[in-house]
Coordinates of C-alpha atoms and ligand atoms in Angstrom, one line a residue:
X792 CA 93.0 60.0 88.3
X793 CA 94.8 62.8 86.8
X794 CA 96.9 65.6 88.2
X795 CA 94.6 67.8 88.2
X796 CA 91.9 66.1 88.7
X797 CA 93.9 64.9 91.9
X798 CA 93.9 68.5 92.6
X799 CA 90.9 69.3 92.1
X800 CA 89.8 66.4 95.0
X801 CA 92.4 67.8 97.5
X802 CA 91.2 71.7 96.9
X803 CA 87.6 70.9 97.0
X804 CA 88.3 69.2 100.6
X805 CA 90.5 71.6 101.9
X806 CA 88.0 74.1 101.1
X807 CA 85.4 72.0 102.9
X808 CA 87.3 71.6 105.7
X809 CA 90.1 73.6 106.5
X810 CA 90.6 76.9 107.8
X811 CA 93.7 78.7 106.7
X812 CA 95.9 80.9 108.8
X813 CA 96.1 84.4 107.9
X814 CA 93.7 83.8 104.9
X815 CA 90.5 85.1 103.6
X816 CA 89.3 81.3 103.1
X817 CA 86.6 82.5 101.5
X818 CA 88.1 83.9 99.0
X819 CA 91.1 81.3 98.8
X820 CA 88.2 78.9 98.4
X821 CA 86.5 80.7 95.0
X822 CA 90.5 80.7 93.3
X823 CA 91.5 77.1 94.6
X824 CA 94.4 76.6 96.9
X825 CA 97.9 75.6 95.5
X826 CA 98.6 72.1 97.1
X827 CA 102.3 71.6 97.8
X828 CA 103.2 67.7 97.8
X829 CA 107.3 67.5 98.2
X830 CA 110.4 68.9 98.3
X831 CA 114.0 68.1 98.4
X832 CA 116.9 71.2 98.4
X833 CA 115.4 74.5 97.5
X834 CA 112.9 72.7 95.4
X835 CA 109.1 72.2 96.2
X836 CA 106.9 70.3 93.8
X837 CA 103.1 70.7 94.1
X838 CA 100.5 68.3 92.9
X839 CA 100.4 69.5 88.7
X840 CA 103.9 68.5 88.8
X841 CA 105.3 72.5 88.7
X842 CA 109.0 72.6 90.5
X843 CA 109.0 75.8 92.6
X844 CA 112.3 77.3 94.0
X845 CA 111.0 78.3 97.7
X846 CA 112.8 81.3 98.0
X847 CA 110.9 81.6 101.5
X848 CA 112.3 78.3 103.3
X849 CA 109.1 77.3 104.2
X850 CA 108.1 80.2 105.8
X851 CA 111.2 81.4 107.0
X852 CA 112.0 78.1 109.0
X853 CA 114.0 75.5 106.6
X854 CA 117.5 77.1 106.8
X855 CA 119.2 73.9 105.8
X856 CA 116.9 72.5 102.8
X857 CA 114.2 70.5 102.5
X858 CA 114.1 66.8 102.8
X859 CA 117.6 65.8 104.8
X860 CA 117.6 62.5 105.7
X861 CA 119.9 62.7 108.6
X862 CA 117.7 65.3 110.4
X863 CA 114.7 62.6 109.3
X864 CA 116.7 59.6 110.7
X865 CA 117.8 61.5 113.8
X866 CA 113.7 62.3 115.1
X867 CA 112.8 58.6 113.8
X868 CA 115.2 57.3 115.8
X869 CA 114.6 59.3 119.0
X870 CA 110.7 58.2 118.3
X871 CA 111.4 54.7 118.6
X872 CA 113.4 55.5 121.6
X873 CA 111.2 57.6 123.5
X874 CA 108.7 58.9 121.7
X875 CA 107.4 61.2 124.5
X876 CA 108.1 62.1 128.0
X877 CA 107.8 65.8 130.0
X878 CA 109.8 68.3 131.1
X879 CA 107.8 69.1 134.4
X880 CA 107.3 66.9 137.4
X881 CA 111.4 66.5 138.4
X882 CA 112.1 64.3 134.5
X883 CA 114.5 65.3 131.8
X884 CA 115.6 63.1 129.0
X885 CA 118.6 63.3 126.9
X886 CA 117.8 64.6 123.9
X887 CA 116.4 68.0 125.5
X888 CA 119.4 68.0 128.1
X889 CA 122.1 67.4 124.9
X890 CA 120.3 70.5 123.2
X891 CA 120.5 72.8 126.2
X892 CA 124.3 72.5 126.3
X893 CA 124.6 72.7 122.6
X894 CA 122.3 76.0 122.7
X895 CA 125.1 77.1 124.8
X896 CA 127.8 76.6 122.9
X897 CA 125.9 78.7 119.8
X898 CA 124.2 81.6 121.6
X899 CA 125.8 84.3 123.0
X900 CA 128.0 83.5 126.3
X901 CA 125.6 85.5 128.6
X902 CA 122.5 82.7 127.5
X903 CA 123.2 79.3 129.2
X904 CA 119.6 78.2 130.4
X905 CA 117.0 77.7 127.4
X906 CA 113.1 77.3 128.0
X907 CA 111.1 75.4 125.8
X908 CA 108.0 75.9 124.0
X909 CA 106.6 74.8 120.9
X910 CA 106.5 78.1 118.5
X911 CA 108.0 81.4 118.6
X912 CA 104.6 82.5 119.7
X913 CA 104.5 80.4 122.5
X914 CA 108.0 81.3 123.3
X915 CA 107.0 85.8 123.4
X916 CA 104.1 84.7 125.9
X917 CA 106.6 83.1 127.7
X918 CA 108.6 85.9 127.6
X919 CA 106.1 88.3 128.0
X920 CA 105.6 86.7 131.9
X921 CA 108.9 85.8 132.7
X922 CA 110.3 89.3 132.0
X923 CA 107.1 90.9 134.5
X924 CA 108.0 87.9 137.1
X925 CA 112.0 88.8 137.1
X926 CA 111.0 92.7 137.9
X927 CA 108.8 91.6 141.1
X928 CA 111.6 89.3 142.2
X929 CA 113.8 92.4 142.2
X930 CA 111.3 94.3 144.2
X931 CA 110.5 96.4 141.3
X932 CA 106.9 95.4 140.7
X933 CA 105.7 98.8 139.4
X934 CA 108.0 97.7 136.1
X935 CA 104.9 96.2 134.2
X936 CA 105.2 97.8 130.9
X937 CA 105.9 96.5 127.4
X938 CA 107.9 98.6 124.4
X939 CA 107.2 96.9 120.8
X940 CA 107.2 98.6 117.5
X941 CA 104.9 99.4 115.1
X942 CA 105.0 96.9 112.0
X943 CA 107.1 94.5 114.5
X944 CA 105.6 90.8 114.3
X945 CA 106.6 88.6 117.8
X946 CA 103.2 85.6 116.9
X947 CA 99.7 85.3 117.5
X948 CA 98.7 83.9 120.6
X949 CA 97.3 86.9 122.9
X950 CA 100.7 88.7 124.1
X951 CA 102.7 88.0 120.9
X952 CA 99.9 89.4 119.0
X953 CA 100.0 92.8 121.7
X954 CA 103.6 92.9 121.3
X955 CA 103.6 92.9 117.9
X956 CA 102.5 96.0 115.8
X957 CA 100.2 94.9 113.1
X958 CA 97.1 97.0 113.4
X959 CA 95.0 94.3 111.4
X960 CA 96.2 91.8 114.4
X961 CA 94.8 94.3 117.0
X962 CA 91.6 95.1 115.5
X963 CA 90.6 91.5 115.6
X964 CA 89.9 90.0 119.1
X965 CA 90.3 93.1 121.5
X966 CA 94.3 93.6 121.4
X967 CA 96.7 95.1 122.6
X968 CA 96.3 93.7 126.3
X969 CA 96.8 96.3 128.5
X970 CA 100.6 97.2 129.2
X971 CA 101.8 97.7 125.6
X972 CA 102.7 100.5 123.9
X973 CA 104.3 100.7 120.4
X974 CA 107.2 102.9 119.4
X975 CA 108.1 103.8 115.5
X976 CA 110.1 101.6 113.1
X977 CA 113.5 102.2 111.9
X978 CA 112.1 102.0 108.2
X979 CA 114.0 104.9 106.0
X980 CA 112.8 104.7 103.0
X981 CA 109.3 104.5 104.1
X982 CA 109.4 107.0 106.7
X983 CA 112.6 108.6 107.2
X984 CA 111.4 111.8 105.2
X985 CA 114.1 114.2 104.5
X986 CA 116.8 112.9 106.6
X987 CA 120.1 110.8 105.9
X988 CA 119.4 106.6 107.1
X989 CA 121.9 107.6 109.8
X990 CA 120.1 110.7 111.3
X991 CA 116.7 108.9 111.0
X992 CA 118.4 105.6 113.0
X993 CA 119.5 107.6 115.8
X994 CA 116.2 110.0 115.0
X995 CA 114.0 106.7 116.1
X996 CA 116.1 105.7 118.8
X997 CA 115.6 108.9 120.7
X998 CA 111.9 109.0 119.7
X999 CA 111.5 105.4 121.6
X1000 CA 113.7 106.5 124.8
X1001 CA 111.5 109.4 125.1
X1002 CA 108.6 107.7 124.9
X1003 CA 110.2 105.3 127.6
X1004 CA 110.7 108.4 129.7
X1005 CA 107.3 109.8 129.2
X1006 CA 105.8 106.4 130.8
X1007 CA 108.6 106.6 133.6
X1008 CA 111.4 104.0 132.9
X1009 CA 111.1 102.5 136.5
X1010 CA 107.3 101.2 134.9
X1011 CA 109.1 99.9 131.9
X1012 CA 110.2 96.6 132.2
X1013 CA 111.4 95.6 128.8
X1014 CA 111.4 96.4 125.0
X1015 CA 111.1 93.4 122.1
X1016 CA 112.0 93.7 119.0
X1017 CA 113.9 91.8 115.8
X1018 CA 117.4 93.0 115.0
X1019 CA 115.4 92.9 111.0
X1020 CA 112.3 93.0 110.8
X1021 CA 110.9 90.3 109.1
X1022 CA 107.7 89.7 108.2
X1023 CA 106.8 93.7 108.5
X1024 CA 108.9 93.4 105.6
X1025 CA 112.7 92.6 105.8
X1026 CA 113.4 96.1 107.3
X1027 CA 117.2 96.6 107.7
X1028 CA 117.3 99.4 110.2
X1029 CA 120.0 102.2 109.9
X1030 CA 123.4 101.4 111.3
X1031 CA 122.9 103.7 113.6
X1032 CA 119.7 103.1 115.3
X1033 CA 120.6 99.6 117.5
X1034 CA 124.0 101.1 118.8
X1035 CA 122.3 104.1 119.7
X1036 CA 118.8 102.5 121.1
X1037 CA 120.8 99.7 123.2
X1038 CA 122.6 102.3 124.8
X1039 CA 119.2 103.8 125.8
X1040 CA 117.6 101.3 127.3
X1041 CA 120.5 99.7 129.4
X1042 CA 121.1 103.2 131.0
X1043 CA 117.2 102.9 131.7
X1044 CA 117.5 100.0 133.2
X1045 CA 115.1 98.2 130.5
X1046 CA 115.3 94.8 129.5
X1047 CA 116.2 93.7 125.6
X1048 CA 114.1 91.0 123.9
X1049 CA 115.9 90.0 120.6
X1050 CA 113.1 88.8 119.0
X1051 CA 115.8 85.9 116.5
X1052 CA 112.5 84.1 115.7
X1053 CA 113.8 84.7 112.0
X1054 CA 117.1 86.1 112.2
X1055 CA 118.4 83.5 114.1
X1056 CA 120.6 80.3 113.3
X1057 CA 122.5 81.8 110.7
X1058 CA 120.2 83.8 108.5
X1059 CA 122.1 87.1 109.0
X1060 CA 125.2 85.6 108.1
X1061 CA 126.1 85.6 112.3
X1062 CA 124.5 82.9 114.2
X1063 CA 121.6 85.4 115.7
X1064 CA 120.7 89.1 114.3
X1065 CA 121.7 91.1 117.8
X1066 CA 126.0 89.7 116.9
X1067 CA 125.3 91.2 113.7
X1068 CA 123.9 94.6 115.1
X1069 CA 126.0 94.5 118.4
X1070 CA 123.5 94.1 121.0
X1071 CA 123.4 92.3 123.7
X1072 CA 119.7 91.3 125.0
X1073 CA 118.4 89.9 128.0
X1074 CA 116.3 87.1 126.3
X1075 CA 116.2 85.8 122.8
X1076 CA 113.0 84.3 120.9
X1077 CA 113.5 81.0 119.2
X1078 CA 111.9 78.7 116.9
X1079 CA 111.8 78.7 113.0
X1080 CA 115.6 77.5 112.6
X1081 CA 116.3 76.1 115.4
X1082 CA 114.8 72.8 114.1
X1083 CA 114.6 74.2 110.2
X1084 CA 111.0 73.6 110.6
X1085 CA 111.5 69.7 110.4
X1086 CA 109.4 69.5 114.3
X1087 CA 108.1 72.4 115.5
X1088 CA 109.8 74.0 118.1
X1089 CA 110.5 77.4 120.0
X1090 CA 112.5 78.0 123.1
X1091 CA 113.6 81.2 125.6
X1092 CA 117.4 82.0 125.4
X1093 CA 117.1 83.5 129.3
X1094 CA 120.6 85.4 130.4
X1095 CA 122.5 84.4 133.2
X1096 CA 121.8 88.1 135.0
X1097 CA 117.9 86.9 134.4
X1098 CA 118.4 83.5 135.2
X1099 CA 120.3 84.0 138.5
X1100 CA 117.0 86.4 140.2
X1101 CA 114.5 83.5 138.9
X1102 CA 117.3 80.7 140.7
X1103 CA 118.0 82.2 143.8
X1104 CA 115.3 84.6 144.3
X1105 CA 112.5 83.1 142.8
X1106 CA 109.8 80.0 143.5
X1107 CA 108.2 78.1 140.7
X1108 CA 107.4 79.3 137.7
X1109 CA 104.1 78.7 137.4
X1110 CA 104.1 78.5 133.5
X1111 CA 104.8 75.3 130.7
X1112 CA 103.3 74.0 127.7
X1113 CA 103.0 69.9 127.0
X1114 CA 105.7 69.6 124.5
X1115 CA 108.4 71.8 126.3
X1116 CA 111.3 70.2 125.3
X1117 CA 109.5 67.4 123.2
X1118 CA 111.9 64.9 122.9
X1119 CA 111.8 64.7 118.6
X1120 CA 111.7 68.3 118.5
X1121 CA 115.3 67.8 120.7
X1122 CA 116.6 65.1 118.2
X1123 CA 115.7 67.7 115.3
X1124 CA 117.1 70.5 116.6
X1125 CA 120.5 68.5 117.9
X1126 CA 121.0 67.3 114.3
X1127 CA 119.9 70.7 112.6
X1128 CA 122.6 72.6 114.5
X1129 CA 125.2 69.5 114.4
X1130 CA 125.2 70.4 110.2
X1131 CA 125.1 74.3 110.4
X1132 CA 127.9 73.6 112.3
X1133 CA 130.2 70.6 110.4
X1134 CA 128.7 72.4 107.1
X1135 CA 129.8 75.4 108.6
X1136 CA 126.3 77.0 107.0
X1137 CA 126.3 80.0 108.7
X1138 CA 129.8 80.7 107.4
X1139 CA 129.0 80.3 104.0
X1140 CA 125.8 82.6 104.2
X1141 CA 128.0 85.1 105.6
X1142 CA 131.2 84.4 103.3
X1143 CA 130.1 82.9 100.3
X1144 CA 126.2 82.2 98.9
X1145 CA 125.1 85.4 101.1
X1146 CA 127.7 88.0 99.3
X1147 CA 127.0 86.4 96.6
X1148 CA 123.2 86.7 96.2
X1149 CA 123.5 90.4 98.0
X1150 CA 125.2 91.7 94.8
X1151 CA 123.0 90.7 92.1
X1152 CA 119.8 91.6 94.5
X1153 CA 121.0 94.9 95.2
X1154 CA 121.4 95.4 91.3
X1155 CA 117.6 95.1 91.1
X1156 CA 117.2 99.0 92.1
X1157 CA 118.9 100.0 88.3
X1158 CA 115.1 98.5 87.3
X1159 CA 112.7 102.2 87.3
X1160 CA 110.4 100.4 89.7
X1161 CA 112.5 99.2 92.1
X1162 CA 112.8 101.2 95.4
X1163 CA 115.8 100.1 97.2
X1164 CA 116.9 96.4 97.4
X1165 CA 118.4 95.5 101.1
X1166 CA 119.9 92.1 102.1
X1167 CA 121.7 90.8 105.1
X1168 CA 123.3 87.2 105.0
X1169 CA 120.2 85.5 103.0
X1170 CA 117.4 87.8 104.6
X1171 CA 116.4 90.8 101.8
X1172 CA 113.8 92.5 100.6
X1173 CA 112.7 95.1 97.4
X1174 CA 110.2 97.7 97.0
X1175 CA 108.4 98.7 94.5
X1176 CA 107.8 102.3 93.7
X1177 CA 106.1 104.5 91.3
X1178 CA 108.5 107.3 91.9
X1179 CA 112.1 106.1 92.9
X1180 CA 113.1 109.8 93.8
X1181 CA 110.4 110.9 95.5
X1182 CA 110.3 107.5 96.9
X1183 CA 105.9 107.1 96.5
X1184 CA 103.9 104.2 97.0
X1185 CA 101.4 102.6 95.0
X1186 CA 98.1 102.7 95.9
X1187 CA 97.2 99.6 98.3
X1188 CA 93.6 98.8 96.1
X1189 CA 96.6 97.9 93.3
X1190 CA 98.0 95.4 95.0
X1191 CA 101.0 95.5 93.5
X1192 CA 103.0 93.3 95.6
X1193 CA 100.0 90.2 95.5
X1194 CA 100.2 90.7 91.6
X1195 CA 104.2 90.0 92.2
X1196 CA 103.7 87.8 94.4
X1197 CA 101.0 85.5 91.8
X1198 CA 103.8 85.8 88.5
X1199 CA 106.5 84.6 91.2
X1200 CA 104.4 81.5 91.8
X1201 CA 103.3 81.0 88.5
X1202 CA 107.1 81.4 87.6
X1203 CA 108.5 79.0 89.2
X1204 CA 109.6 81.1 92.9
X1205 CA 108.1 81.2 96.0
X1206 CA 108.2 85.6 97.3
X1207 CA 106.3 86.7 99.3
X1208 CA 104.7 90.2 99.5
X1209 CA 104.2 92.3 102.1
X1210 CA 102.5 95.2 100.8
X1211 CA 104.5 96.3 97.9
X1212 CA 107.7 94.8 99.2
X1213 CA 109.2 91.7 98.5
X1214 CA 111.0 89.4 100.7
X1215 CA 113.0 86.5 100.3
X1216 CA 114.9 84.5 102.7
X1217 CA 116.3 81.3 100.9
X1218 CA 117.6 77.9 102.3
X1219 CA 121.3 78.2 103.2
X1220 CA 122.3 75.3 100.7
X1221 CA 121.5 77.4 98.2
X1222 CA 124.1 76.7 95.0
X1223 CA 125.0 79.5 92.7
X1224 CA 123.2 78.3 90.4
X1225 CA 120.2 78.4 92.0
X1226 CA 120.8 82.1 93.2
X1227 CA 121.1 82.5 89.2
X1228 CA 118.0 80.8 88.5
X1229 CA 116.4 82.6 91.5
X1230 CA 117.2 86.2 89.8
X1231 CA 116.1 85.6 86.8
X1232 CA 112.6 84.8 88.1
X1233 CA 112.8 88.1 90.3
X1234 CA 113.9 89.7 87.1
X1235 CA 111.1 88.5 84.5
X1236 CA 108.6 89.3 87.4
X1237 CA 110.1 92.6 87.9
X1238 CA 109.2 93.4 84.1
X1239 CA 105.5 91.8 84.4
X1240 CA 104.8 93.7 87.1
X1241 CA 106.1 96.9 85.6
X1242 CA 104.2 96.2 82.4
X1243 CA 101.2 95.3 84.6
X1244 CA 101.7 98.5 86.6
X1245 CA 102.1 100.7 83.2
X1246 CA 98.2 99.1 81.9
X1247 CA 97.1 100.3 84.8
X1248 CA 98.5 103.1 84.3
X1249 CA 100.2 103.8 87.7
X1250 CA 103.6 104.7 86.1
X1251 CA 104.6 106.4 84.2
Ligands
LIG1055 N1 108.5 86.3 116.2 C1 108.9 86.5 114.9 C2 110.0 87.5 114.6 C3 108.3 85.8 113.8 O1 108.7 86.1 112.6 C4 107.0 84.6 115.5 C5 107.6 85.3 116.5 C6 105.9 83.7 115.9 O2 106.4 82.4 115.7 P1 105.4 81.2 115.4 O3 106.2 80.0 115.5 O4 104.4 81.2 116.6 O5 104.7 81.4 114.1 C7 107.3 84.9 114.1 C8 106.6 84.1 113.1 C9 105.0 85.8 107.4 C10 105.0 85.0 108.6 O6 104.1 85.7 106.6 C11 105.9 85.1 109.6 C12 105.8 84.4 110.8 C13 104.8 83.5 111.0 C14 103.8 83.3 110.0 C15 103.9 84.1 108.8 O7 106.0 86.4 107.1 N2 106.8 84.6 111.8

């Protein structure tokens, strides 16, 4: 059989048979889906034989590259160990106990008890009841409600898919669940308007307090959001709005849910987003990197202020999934954070490839259609615009950024679009080179787009 005949077998099944996550599988099914067979590095290979750089790791997950042995021999070995056992019923084992005290050595110093869950999902609806349980322990039972942000993205099982703030979420299914409300983003170019980033950071922070007071803050019992937002579009909020907004909420007595689902493990160039912006939450969200996507995984960082009410005051927690803590999820995610460490990975995003790839990717805005161009350690996004000064959008029936989004891919780089902004969040290996390689491809689709955009006749 042929490559593409080979492909044409695999796409014709999968469009018998599988149902894609947030897809229109009809319409997937009329184009044909693009069948990914390998990978080693920062290179994918799909079945015509095309080498794509995945300037996505994964989907946000594969922080150390694709295809590592070690972290392969490390769960193969742990499966012919013990390939399963659970965490419930008075049993440990020690891979999960070896990753709790490593999680404590890498997280902040107030996180030393870690809950574990099997996606980042999972780990927000753990969250999501933990946080409501901790307020009745203190005799503050009336603190029920939930602060999230508009655009924010926490998952998609029912309370992750409330907390978040992606209307086309909501509209399918009945959600929000009661109990949520959503306060604006920090995003200044979209939104800030007339005002300086700094005004419109500390602009938003005050909008969300107030909003905070107009509920009551003694019926708010916590706020969640990511120090960047990530897949609302790799929104780097203004310096001033966390300072300002943390401030807030601790005099409110309000918990803070770091959502590092994607900023943690290094991509910010710290080991999680709030270091970078100087916060210090309550809980952290984790999954994505803390296994690089080899096993899937999530976990709750819970803080020892949390984690001492639920000790002393509290019973059982009446909550748990099947594979909390499976054992070669444990095994990946020992070995994944043994090499960020002895690699010293999250050093060199913020030292070395990071800086690196933040220069030339800033350069991007000298092109007429290109918005701003933000990046924190190897998290960034661009925007296109047809009017950089007046800073104007296209209009959505274009589709600009799924245009992009197509050349990248038939290019040779995996971007993905989100709207008409495009994000990138590489694998921290990532050589020189490669960040090279990786801007000329953002480059030449930069210039088909535009040309694209001009037939259309959208700019000017
Ligand atoms: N929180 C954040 C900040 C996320 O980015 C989740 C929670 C949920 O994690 P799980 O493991 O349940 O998927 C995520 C997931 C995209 C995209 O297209 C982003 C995510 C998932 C799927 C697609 O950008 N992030």
């Amino acid at each position: 059989m042929s490559a593409s005949e080979n492909t044409l077998a695999l796409q014709h099944i999968d469009a018998e048979h599988h149902l894609h996550p947030f897809t229109n599988t009809r319409e997937l099914n009329a184009r044909g889906v693009r069948i990914i067979e390998s990978a080693q590095g920062v290179y994918l290979r799909d079945t015509e034989g095309n080498r794509i750089l995945d300037g996505m790791s994964g989907l946000w997950c594969v922080a150390v590259g694709h295809g590592r042995q070690d972290i392969i021999d490390a769960v193969s070995k742990q499966l012919s160990q013990l390939t399963f056992y659970n965490t419930f019923f008075n049993t440990s084992h020690p891979p999960v106990i070896e990753l709790s005290r490593l999680l404590s050595t890498v997280t902040p110093s107030q996180f030393n008890r870690f809950f574990y869950t099997g996606s980042g999902s999972e780990s927000n609806d753990t969250i999501f009841r933990l946080a409501r349980y901790y307020w009745e322990l203190m005799g503050e039972p009336e603190k029920q409600i939930f602060v999230g942000r508009e655009n924010g993205y926490h998952g998609s099982t029912v309370a992750a898919a409330s907390l978040g703030g992606f209307s086309s979420m909501h509209r399918q299914g009945g959600l929000p669940i009661p109990g949520i409300v959503h306060a604006p983003q920090p995003f200044w170019w979209g939104n800030g308007g007339d005002m300086d980033p700094d005004t419109f950071g500390r602009h938003v922070a005050q909008q969300t307090l107030q909003m905070i007071d107009e509920i009551g803050a003694h019926k708010v019992a916590a706020m969640i959001a990511e120090p960047i937002q990530g897949a609302g579009g790799v929104i780097v909020p203004p310096r001033t709005y966390w300072p300002e907004l943390a401030a807030g909420l601790k005099q409110r007595n309000v918990l803070l849910i770091s959502d590092e689902v994607i900023c943690g493990f290094g991509r910010t160039g710290e080991w999680f987003g709030c270091e970078l912006m100087g916060i210090e939450p309550d809980f952290m969200t984790l999954a994505k990197g803390i296994t690089s996507g080899y096993v899937p995984m999530g976990a709750v960082a819970v803080s020892d202020r949390i984690a001492s009410v639920l000790l002393e005051q509290g019973g059982e927690f009446a909550h748990g999934y099947t594979y909390s803590g499976h054992p070669a999820a444990c095994a990946a995610a020992i070995k994944n954070l043994q090499i960020l460490q002895s690699e010293k990975l999250v050093e060199r995003v913020r030292d070395d490839i990071g800086p690196y790839l933040q220069a030339k990717w800033r350069a991007l805005t000298e092109h007429p259609m290109i918005g701003e161009a933000v990046m924190e350690g190897l998290i960034g996004s661009f925007q296109f615009t047809s009017d950089k000064a007046a800073r104007s959008t296209f209009p959505a029936e274009a589709k600009i950024g799924l245009t992009a989004r197509d050349l990248s891919f038939q290019n040779g780089l995996v971007l993905r679009a989100v709207g008409d902004r495009m994000v990138i969040a590489p694998p921290f290996c990532l050589t020189h080179a490669e960040a090279d390689e990786l801007i000329e491809k953002v480059q030449r689709v930069i210039e088909l787009t535009y040309a694209h955009a001009r037939g259309l006749g959208l700019i000017a």
